[in-house]
Every structure is written in C-alpha cells, then in structure tokens.
C-alpha angles and dihedrals in degrees: 000000000000112000116256116263096035121106106218094186109046124152106245127182136188134166094279106026145037119203121196138161115289113248132194092250090059091077097100095045094046092046089052088057091047099043098087109094089213089065089068097043108129092012119118090236096059094165098052089113088074114095095230091052095041094052097068090042090054091046091053092048091050093045091052091067086208102086124115122201115222116225124188103228095206095056099022089228131135110248103172146307144250136188147204120236142156116245116230091239094050109052114183093026135098131236133187120216150103083094126159132167125190107263091246086072097053123111097024137077099291100093091047091048091050095047092043091059093045096042094048089052092047094046090057085072109017133051092216141022126212130214128195116197131180113252093240095048096094093160092060092043090055093044091051092049089051087060089060097257116148125222109245108174149315110262137178107228139160103235100145117016105316143019115287138162115263134184105231121213131180130201118191124209091241093051090048092051092045092049 
C-alpha cells in the first residue's frame, strides 16, 4: 500500500519525456513498445513480448493504480512504463520498478530522464527510494547503480504473484542530490 499523502500517478514532464497515469486505452500503445523480443533480453520475463503473456502484465499494471506510461515527447510515442510501489519488507517507504523501455531507448539518456522525473517526485516526500531487480537482469542492475543507488541485500519477496529472489538497492535523497 502506498503511504498516504503521496501521489503515485502524477503527470511529470521533462525535455525528453512525459509520464502520465496508465489508462485502459493505453494497451495497444504499450504493447507496441513491449512487442520486440529484444526489449526483454536479460529480463526474467523473457517472453513478455507475446500478446498472451503481455495481457496479464498490463492488467496488473493497470490494477496497481500506480503505473506511469512513458511517452517520448519528440515523437509522441509510448516507449515503456514504470511504477511506484511499496515493498512488503519496507512498509511506509516507496520503491520504483516494474520498468521497461523499448530496446531502442537503451544506452542513452532515456532511463536517466525517466528516473530523474520519478525520483525527484518521490524525494519530495521520502528520504530514500528502493529498487528491486531480478538477479539475472544485469542491465537494470547497472542502470540503477549509475543513478547512485547502493546494493543492500538479496531478499526473497513477493512483489508480483509469488516469492522470488530480488537484488535490493537503495538511493537516498542526499546521494541523489550529491550525484
């Protein structure tokens, strides 16, 4: 449960990206961003590009009421999504995750732009932000470390339908501002 007083679905905008609450009619646009198998390379859910696998994922994102769709402002196209959540082992805190970006947006400034918008919003309320990343998702682990987040521990948590092992990272407001 998201702590009271925090808006988990704001509209946020920067020079490159616009983030807004995910809506039911975003399915086709978000699936278009997710439909390239390369987008899920290295991710634990390697087959999420398939329509029958993507559909329940989309339904869970929508049901969370905490997911933000990521829109490239230059092309006005949907390129992914991310969401805020509270981890079961950290009540009263905020985490960022369930993020994916179309593989065409890897290796550049897009992930930092996305996380900058989300982190700045979160740090208005919280002194730290948590990240939970699958052990095989090396790309996300490296991207999270580039933000200044520190690895804390490996934990078995139920974040999305069953217990699984997660790499846990924490980024403090002071480290974010210093970085």
